[in-house]
XYZ file of C-alpha atoms in Angstrom:
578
model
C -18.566 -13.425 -5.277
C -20.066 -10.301 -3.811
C -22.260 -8.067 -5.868
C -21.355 -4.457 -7.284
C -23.484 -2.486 -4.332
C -21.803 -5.164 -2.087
C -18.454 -4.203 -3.007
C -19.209 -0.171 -3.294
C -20.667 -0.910 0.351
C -17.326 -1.948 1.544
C -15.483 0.829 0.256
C -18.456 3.403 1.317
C -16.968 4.166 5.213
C -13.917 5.781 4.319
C -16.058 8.242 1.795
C -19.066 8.874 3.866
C -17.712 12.039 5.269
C -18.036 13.211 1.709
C -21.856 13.156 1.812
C -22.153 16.811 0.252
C -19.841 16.272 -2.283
C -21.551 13.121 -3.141
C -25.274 14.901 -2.926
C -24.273 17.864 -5.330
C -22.827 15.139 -7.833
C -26.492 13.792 -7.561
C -27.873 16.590 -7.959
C -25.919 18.100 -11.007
C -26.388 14.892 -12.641
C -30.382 14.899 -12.275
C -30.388 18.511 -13.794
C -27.966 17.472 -16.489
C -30.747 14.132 -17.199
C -33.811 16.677 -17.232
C -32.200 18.414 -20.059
C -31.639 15.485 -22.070
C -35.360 15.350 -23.632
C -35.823 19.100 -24.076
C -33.852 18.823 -27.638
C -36.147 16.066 -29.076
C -39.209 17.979 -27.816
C -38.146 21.288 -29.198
C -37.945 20.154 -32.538
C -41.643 18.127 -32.233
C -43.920 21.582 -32.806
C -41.250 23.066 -35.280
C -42.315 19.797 -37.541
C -45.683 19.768 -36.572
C -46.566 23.056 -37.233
C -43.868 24.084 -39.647
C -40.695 26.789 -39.125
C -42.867 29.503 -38.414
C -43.181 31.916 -35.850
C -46.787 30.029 -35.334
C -44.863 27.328 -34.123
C -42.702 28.360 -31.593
C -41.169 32.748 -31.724
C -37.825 32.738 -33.410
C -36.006 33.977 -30.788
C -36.882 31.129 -28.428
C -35.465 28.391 -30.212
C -31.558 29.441 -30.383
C -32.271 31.113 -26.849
C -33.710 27.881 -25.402
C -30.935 25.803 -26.996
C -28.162 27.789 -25.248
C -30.165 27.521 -22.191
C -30.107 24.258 -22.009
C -26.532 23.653 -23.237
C -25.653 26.046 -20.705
C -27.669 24.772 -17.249
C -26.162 20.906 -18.849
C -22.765 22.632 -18.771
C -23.110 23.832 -15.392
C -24.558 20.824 -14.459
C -21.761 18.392 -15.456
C -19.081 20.507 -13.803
C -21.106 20.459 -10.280
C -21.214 16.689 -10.757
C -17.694 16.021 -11.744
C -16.353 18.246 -9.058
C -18.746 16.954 -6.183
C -17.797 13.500 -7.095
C -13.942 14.026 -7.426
C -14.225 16.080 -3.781
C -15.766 13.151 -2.074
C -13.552 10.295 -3.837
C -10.196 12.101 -2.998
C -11.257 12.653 0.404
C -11.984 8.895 0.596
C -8.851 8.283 -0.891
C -6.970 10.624 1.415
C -8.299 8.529 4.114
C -7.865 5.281 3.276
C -4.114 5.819 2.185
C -3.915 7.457 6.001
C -5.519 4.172 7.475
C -2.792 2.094 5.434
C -0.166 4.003 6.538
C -0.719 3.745 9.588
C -1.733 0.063 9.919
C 2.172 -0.248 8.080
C 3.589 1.232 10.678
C 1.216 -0.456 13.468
C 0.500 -3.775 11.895
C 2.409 -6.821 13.290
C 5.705 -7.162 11.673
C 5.233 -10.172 9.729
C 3.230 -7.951 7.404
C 6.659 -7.526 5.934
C 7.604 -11.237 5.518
C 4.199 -11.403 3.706
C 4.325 -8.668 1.802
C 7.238 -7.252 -0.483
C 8.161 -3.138 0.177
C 7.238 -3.133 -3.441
C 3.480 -4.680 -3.216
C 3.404 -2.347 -0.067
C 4.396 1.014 -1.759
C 2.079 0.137 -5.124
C -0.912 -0.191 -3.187
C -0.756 2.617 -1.122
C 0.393 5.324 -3.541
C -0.594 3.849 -6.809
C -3.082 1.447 -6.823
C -5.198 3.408 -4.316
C -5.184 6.324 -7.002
C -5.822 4.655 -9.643
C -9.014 2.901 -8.213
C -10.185 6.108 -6.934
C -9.697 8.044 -10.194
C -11.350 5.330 -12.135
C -14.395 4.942 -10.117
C -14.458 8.951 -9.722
C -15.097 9.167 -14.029
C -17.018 5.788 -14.077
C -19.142 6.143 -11.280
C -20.257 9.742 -12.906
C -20.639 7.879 -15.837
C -22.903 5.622 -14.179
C -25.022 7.801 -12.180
C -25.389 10.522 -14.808
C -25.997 8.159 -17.734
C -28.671 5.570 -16.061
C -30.534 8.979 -14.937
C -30.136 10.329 -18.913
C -31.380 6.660 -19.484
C -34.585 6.962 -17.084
C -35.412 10.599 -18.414
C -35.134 9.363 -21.705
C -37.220 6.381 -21.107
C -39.928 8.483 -19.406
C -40.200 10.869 -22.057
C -40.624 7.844 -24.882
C -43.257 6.350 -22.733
C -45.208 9.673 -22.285
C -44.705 10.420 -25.653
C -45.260 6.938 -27.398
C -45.642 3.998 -24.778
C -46.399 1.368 -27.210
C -43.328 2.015 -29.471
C -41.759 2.176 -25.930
C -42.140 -1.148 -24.694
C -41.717 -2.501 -27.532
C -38.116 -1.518 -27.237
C -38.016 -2.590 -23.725
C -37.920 -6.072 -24.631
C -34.035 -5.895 -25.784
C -32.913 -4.643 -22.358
C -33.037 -7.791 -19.837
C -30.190 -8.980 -23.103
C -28.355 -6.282 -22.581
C -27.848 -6.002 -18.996
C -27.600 -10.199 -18.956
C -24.297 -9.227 -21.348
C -23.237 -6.450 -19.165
C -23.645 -8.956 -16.275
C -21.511 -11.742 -17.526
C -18.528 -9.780 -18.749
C -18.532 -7.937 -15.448
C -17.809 -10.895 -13.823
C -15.359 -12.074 -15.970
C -13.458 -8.666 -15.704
C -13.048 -8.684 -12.066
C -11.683 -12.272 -11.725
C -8.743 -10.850 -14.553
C -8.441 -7.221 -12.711
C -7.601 -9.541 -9.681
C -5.367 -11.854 -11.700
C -3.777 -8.431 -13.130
C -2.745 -6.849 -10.362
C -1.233 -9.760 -8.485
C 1.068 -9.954 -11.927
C 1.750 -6.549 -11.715
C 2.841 -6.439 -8.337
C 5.685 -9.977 -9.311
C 6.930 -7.627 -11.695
C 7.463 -4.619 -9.645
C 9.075 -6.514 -7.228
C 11.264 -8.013 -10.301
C 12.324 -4.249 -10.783
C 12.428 -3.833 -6.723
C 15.358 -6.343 -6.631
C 17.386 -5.272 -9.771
C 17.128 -1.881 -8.043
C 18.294 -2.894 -4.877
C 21.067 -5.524 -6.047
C 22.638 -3.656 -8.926
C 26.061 -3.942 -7.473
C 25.830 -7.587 -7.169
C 23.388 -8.014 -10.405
C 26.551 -6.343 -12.521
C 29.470 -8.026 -10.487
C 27.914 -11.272 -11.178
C 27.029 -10.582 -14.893
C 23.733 -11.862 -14.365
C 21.636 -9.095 -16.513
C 20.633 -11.847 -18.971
C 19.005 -13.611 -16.284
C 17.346 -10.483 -14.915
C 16.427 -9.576 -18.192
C 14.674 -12.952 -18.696
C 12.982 -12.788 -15.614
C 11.589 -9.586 -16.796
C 10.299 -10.507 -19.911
C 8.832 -13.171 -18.467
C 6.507 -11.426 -16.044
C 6.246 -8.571 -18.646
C 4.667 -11.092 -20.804
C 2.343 -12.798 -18.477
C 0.806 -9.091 -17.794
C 0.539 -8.510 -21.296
C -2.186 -11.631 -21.541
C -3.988 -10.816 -19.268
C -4.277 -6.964 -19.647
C -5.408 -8.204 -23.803
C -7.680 -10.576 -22.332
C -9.267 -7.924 -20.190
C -9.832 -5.600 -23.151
C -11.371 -8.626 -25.549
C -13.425 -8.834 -22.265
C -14.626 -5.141 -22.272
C -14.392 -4.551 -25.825
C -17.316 -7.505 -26.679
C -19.451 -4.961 -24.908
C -19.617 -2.674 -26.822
C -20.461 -4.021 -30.316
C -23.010 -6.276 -28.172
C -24.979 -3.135 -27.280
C -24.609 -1.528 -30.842
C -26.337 -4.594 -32.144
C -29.209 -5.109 -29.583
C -29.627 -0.703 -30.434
C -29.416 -1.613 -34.185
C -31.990 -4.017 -33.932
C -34.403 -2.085 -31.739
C -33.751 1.079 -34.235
C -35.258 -1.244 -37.120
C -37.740 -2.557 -35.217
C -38.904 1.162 -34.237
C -39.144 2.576 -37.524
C -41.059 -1.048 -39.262
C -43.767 -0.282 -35.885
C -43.862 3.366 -36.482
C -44.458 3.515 -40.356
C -47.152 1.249 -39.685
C -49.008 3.736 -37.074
C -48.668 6.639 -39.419
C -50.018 4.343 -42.483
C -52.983 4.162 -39.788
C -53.011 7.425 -38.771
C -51.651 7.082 -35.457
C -49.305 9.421 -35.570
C -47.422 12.314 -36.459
C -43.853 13.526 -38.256
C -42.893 15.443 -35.532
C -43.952 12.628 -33.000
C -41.916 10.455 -34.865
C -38.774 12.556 -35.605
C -38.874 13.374 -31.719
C -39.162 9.396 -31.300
C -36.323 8.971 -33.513
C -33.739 11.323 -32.268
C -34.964 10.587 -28.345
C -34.518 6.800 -28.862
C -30.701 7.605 -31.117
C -29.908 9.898 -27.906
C -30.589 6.689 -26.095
C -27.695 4.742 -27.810
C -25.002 7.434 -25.925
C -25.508 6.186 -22.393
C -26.024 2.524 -23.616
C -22.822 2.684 -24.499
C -20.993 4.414 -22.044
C -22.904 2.031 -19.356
C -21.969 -0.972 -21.320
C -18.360 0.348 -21.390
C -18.364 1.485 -17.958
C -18.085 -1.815 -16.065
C -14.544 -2.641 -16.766
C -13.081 0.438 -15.628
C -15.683 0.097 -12.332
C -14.292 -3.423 -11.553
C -10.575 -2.326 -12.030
C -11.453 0.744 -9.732
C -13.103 -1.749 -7.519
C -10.322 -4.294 -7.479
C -7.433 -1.850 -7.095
C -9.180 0.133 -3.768
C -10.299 -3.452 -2.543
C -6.667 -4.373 -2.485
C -5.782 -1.632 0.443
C -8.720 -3.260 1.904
C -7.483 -6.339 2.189
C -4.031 -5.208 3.384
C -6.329 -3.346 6.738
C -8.195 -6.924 7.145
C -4.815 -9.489 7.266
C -2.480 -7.338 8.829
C -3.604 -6.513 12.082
C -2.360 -3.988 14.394
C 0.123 -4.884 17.319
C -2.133 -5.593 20.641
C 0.074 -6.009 23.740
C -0.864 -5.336 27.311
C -0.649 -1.800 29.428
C 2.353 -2.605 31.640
C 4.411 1.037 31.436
C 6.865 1.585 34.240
C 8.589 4.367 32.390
C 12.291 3.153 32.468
C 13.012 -0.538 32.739
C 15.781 -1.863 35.150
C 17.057 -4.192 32.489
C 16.485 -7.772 33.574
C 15.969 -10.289 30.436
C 14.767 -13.791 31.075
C 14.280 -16.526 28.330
C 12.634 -19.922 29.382
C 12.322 -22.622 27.142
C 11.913 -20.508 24.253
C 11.098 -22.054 21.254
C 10.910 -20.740 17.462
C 9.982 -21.905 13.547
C 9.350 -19.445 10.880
C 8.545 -22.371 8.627
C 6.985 -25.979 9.386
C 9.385 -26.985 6.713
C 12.375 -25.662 8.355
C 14.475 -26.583 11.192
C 13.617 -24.632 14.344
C 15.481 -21.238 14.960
C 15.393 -21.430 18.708
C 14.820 -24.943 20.282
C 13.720 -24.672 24.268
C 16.872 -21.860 24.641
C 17.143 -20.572 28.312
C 18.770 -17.229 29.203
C 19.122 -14.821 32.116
C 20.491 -11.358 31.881
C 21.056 -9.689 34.749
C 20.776 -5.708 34.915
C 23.566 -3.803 33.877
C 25.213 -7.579 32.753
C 26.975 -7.135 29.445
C 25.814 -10.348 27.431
C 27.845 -11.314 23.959
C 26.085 -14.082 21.583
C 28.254 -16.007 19.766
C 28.140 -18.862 17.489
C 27.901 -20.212 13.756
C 25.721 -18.397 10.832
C 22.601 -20.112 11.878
C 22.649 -20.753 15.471
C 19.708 -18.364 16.261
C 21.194 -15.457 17.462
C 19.385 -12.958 15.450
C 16.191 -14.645 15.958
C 16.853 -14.286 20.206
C 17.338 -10.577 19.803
C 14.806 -9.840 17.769
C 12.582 -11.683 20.347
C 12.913 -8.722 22.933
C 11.130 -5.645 21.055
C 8.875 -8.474 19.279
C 9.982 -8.472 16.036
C 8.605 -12.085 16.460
C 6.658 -13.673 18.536
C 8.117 -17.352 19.913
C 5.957 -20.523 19.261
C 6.402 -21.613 22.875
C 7.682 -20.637 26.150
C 7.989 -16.842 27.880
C 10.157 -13.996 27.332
C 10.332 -11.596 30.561
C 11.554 -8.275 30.861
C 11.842 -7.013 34.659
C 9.696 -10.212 35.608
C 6.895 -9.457 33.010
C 6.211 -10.925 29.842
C 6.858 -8.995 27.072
C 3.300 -9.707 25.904
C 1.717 -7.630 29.197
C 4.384 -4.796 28.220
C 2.447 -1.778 26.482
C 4.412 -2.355 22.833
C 5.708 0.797 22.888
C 6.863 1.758 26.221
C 8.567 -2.053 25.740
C 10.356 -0.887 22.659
C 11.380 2.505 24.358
C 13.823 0.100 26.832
C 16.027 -1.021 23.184
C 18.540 1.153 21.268
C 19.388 -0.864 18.409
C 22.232 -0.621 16.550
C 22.667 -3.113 13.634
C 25.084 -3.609 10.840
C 22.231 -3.306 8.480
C 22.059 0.654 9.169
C 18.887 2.217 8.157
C 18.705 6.363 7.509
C 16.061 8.710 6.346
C 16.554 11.131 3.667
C 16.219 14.227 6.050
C 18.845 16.120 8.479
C 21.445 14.445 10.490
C 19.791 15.930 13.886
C 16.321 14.242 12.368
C 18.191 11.123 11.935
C 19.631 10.783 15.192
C 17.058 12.442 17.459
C 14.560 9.544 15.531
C 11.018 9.375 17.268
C 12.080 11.440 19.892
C 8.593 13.687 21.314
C 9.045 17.396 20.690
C 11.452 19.463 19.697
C 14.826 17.949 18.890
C 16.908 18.789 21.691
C 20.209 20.478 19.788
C 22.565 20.037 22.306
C 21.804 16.052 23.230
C 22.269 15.993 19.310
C 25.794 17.709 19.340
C 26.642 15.670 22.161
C 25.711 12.034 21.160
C 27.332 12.981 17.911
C 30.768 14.138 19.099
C 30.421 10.515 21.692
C 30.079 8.690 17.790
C 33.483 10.586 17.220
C 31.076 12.333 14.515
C 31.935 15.931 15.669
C 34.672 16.770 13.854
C 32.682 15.481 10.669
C 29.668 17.893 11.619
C 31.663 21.128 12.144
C 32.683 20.461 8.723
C 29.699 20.654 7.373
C 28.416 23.835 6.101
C 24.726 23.714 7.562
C 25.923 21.485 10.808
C 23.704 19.448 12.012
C 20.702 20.608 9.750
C 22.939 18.777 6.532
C 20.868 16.628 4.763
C 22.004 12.929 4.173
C 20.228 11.412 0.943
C 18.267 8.436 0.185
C 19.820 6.186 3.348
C 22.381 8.017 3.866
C 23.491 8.216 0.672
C 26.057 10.905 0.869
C 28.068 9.374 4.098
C 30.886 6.494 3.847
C 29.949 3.700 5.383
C 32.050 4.211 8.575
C 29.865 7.698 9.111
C 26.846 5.986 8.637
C 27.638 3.315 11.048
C 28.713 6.047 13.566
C 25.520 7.916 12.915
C 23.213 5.070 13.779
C 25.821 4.860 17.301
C 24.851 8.695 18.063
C 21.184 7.525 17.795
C 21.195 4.814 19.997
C 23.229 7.779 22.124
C 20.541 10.299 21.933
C 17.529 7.648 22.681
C 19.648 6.937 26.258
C 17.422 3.168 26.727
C 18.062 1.413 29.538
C 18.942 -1.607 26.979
C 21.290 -2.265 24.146
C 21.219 -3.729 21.411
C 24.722 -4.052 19.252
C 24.739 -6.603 16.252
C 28.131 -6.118 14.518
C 27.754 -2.488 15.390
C 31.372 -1.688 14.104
C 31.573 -3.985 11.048
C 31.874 -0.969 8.605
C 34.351 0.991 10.467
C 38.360 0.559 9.742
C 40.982 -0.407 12.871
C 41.170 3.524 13.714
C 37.489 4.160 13.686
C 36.398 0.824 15.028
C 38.970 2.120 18.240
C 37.139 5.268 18.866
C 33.808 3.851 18.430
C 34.530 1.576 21.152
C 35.788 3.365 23.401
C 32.367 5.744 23.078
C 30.170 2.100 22.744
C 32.113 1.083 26.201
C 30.951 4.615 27.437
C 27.347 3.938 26.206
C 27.184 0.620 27.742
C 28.379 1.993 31.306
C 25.356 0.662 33.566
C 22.992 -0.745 30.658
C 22.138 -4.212 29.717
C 24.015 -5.272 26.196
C 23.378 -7.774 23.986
C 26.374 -7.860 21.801
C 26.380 -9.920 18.578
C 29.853 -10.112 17.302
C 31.284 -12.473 14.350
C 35.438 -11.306 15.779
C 35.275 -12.915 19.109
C 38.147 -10.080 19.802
C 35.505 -7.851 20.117
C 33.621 -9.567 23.135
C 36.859 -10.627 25.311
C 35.994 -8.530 27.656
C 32.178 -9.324 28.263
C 31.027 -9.653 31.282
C 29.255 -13.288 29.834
C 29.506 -14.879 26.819
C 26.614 -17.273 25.602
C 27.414 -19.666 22.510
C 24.447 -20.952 19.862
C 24.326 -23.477 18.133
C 21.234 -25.136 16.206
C 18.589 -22.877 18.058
C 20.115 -23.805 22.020
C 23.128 -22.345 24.336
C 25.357 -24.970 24.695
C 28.148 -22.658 26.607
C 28.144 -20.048 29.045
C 31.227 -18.099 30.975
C 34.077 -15.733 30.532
C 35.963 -15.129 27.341
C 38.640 -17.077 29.664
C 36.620 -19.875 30.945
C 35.078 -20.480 27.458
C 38.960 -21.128 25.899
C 39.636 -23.171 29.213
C 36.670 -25.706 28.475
C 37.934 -26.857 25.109
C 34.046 -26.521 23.395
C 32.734 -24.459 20.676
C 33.665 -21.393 21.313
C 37.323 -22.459 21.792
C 37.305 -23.738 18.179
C 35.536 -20.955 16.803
C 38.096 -18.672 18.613
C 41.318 -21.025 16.976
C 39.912 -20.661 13.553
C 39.487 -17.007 13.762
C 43.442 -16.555 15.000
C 44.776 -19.248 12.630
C 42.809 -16.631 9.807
C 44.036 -13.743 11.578
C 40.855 -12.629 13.175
C-alpha cells in the first residue's frame, strides 16, 4: 500500500503549475507558526517581574497582542487562499484530463463503467477530494509548523521538561499510523458503495416508465435500501475509525500534562526554576494540545481526499485513449470488406460474429437482416470501431480500419439509429453536430426541410436557434427521429449508416422520410438494418444473419425464390401483417 507522500506524489503533476499558490500557503503558514509562542512568552516577564510598567510599558502588551492576532490573521488568510488557488487549479485540470480521456478513451470504457460512476467522479468526487485535502492539507502544514515552533520554544525554554514529553509522541503518531490505514481501505470500500447506489438511482431515473407500468417500486425500493444500508456501515465504521483518534491523543496529552507539572514542582522545590518559566511552560505545552488534535483528526479527511482524487486517477490509467494509424484520404470511396471476422464480448457467451465474410461495393446499398441475435448490430458497429473484432480484418477502401486515423475513419459514417441521441442546445447545434466552424445556416435549413422538418421549423418562433431540452425532450418522437435524419444530411459522409432509422415515424411520415433517406442514399454506401423486410425490398443486396455468420445473400426476389431464412422470416411478417 503506498505511503501518504507516495500518494500526494501521484496527484502532485496536475497541481504543480500552482507552485506560487502553494509557496505563499507556506509561507503564511510559517508566519502564522512564529506567532504561536509570542503569547506564552509575553506573559513570562509580566510574572516574573510583576504587572508593572518595570516589567514590560503598558501600552506594549495590548499593542503587541493585537499585533500578533493581527499578522496571524493575515497570515491564515494568505495560506488558505494560496492553497485553495493551487488545489482548484489542480482540480480544474484533472476534471479537463477526464473529460477528455471520456471522450477519447476506447469505448469499452462505457461497458466498464456506468454513466453514473462516470459523472460522480468527474464532477463530484473530484471536488470533494480537492476541497478536503485543500482544509486538511492547511491543517497539516500549518499545525505540524505550530507543532515545531512550539516544540522549539519548550526546548529553548526548558529542554529537560521537553524531552521528557517527547517520549509520548512515537505512541501517538504509531496511533495516527494505524487508523490511517484502516481509513483508506473503508474510503475505498465507501466509494465503490456509493457509486452501486447512484447507479441504483441512475436506473429508476432512466426506467420510470417501465419501473411504474410494471409496478415494480417495491422492488426498487428494496434495492435501495439495501445499498443505502451497506453505505451506512461503512460510513459509521469510518467515523469509529477517526473518532478513536481523538480521545487517543487527549489521553497520551493528559498524561504528559501530569507528568509536566509532578517534574516541574520538583525543579522549583529545588530552585530550578521560576513562576513565570513555568506558567509560560504550562500554557506553551496546553497550546500544544490544539494541533495534536487537529493532526490526529486530520488523517481521515486526508485519506478520503486522497481516495476520492485517486479515483479520476485510476479512470486516466485503465481507460486508454483510442490509438489508430495516420491513413487520411479525406473522403472515402466507400468499399467495406469483412474477412473471417470473428467476435465475443464474453468468454461465457456465444460468439456475436463467427468467421462472417462481407463485401460492399461503393455506392452498393447493403440491408442486414435476420433474428434478434444474429449479430447485426455487432457488424455495424465494427466499421467506426465501436469494437474491435477478436480475429480477422475489417477494410475500408483496401485498408484496415486499424491503419485509418480514428477520426478521419469515423468522418466516412453518418449514423442514424433508432436509439436517437440529442443535446440540450439549438436544433442548428444538434444537426450541424461536430461540424468545424461556424454552423453553416443554410446546409442547416436545407438538410432540415430534406427530413421534411421545414415546415416544423418555420413554426417555431426562434427557427432554427429553438432549443430542444434534455434529449430532445420537447419533440415527438417522429421529430426527433427526423432530426437525427437532417444530421446525418448535414454531415454529407460518403457512408451510411441506417438501423431502424424510421421506427418512430407513423405510415405518412415514415413515406416522406424515405423518399428524402432514398435521396440521401443516392451514390453512398448503406448499411440498412431493418426488422419490416418491406422496408429493404428494394436493396440493391440483402445479407441474412444468423448465430454470428451470413448464411444468405441476393435480391429481395432471389432471397423469397430460395425458400431459406429470409423467406420464412418474410412469411411470418405478412401472415402478422408486417
Amino acid at each position: 500500500m503506498p505511503t501518504l507522500p507516495q500518494r500526494i506524489a501521484r496527484i502532485a503533476p496536475y497541481f504543480a503549475q500552482g507552485r506560487l499558490g502553494l509557496i505563499a500557503a507556506l509561507l503564511g503558514s510559517v508566519v502564522g507558526a512564529l506567532t504561536e509562542p509570542m503569547i506564552p512568552e509575553l506573559m513570562k516577564p509580566l510574572l516574573d517581574q510583576g504587572f508593572s510598567a518595570k516589567a514590560l510599558p503598558l501600552w506594549l502588551v495590548p499593542l503587541a497582542i493585537v499585533g500578533i492576532f493581527a499578522v496571524r490573521g493575515l497570515a491564515g488568510y494568505v495560506a488558505q487562499y494560496g492553497l485553495s488557488w493551487a488545489a482548484q487549479g489542480g482540480v480544474q485540470r484533472l476534471r479537463q484530463a477526464l473529460f477528455e480521456r471520456i471522450l477519447t478513451a476506447r469505448p469499452a470504457i462505457f461497458a466498464a463503467h456506468s454513466s453514473s460512476n462516470l459523472t460522480n467522479t468527474l464532477v463530484y468526487e473530484v471536488q470533494t477530494g480537492a476541497t478536503l485535502l485543500v482544509d486538511s492539507l492547511l491543517t497539516l502544514v500549518k499545525d505540524s509548523l505550530t507543532l515545531l515552533a512550539l516544540l522549539a520554544y519548550l526546548l529553548w525554554l526548558n529542554w529537560h521538561l521537553t524531552l521528557f514529553v517527547g517520549v509520548l509522541f512515537p505512541a501517538v503518531a504509531w496511533v495516527m499510523r494505524s487508523v490511517g490505514k484502516r481509513l483508506q481501505r473503508l474510503a475505498r470500500e465507501g466509494q465503490s458503495v456509493t457509486d452501486a447506489l447512484a447507479y441504483v438511482v441512475e436506473e429508476n431515473v432512466l426506467a420510470w416508465r417501465i419501473v411504474r407500468t410494471h409496478g415494480a417500486q417495491a422492488r426498487q425500493q428494496q434495492r435501495f435500501a439495501l445499498e443505502a444500508a451497506r453505505l451506512r456501515r461503512l460510513l459509521l465504521k469510518i467515523v469509529t475509525a477517526s473518532g478513536v483518534m481523538t480521545p487517543l491523543t487527549q489521553l497520551f496529552t493528559a498524561l504528559a500534562l501530569s507528568a509536566v507539572i509532578v517534574v516541574a514542582l520538583w525543579q522549583s522545590g529545588s530552585g530550578g526554576g521560576t513562576v513565570g518559566g513555568f506558567v509560560a511552560f504550562i500554557t506553551a505545552m496546553l497550546m500544544l494540545v490544539a494541533p495534536i488534535k487537529h493532526l490526529s483528526d486530520v488523517m481521515a479527511p486526508i485519506t478520503r481526499g486522497l481516495t476520492a482524487i485517486e479515483r479520476g486517477l485510476s479512470l486516466l490509467d485503465t481507460s486508454p485513449a483510442e490509438h489508430g494509424g495516420s491513413h487520411d484520404p479525406g473522403r472515402a470511396r466507400g468499399e467495406i470488406a469483412l474477412r473471417e471476422v470473428s467476435l465475443r464480448y464474453r468468454d461465457d457467451q456465444a460468439p456475436a460474429l463467427a468467421g462472417l465474410s462481407l463485401d460492399i461495393a461503393r455506392g452498393q446499398t447493403l440491408a442486414l437482416v435476420g433474428p434478434s441475435g444474429a449479430g447485426k448490430t455487432s457488424l455495424i458497429n465494427l466499421l467506426p470501431r465501436f469494437v474491435e473484432p477478436d480475429s480477422g480484418s475489417v477494410l475500408l477502401d483496401g485498408v484496415a480500419l486499424a491503419d485509418w486515423d480514428v477520426a478521419a475513419l469515423r468522418r466516412q459514417f453518418a449514423l442514424v439509429s433508432q436509439d436517437v441521441v440529442l443535446f440540450n442546445d439549438s436544433l442548428a447545434a444538434n444537426v450541424a453536430l461536430g461540424g468545424d466552424g461556424e454552423i453553416d445556416r443554410d446546409r442547416v435549413i436545407a438538410a432540415l426541410h430534406g427530413a421534411h422538418l421545414g415546415e416544423f421549423v418555420a413554426g417555431l418562433p426562434q427557427g432554427i436557434a429553438s432549443l430542444i431540452g434534455h434529449n430532445g425532450n420537447q419533440l415527438s418522437g417522429g421529430q426527433r427521429q427526423r432530426l437525427a435524419i437532417a444530421r446525418a444530411i448535414y454531415k454529407d459522409a460518403p457512408i451510411l449508416i441506417l438501423d431502424e432509422a424510421t421506427s418512430a415515424l407513423d405510415s405518412e411520415s415514415e413515406r416522406a422520410v424515405q423518399a428524402a433517406l432514398d435521396e440521401l442514399m443516392r451514390g453512398r454506401t448503406t448499411l440498412v438494418i431493418a426488422h419490416r423486410l418491406s422496408t429493404i425490398e428494394h436493396a440493391d443486396r440483402i445479407a441474412v444473419l444468423e448465430a454470428g455468420r451470413v448464411v444468405e445473400q441476393g435480391s429481395h426476389a432471389e432471397l423469397l425464390a430460395a425458400g431459406g431464412l429470409y423467406a420464412r422470416l418474410h412469411a411470418i411478417q405478412f401472415r402478422n401483417g408486417g
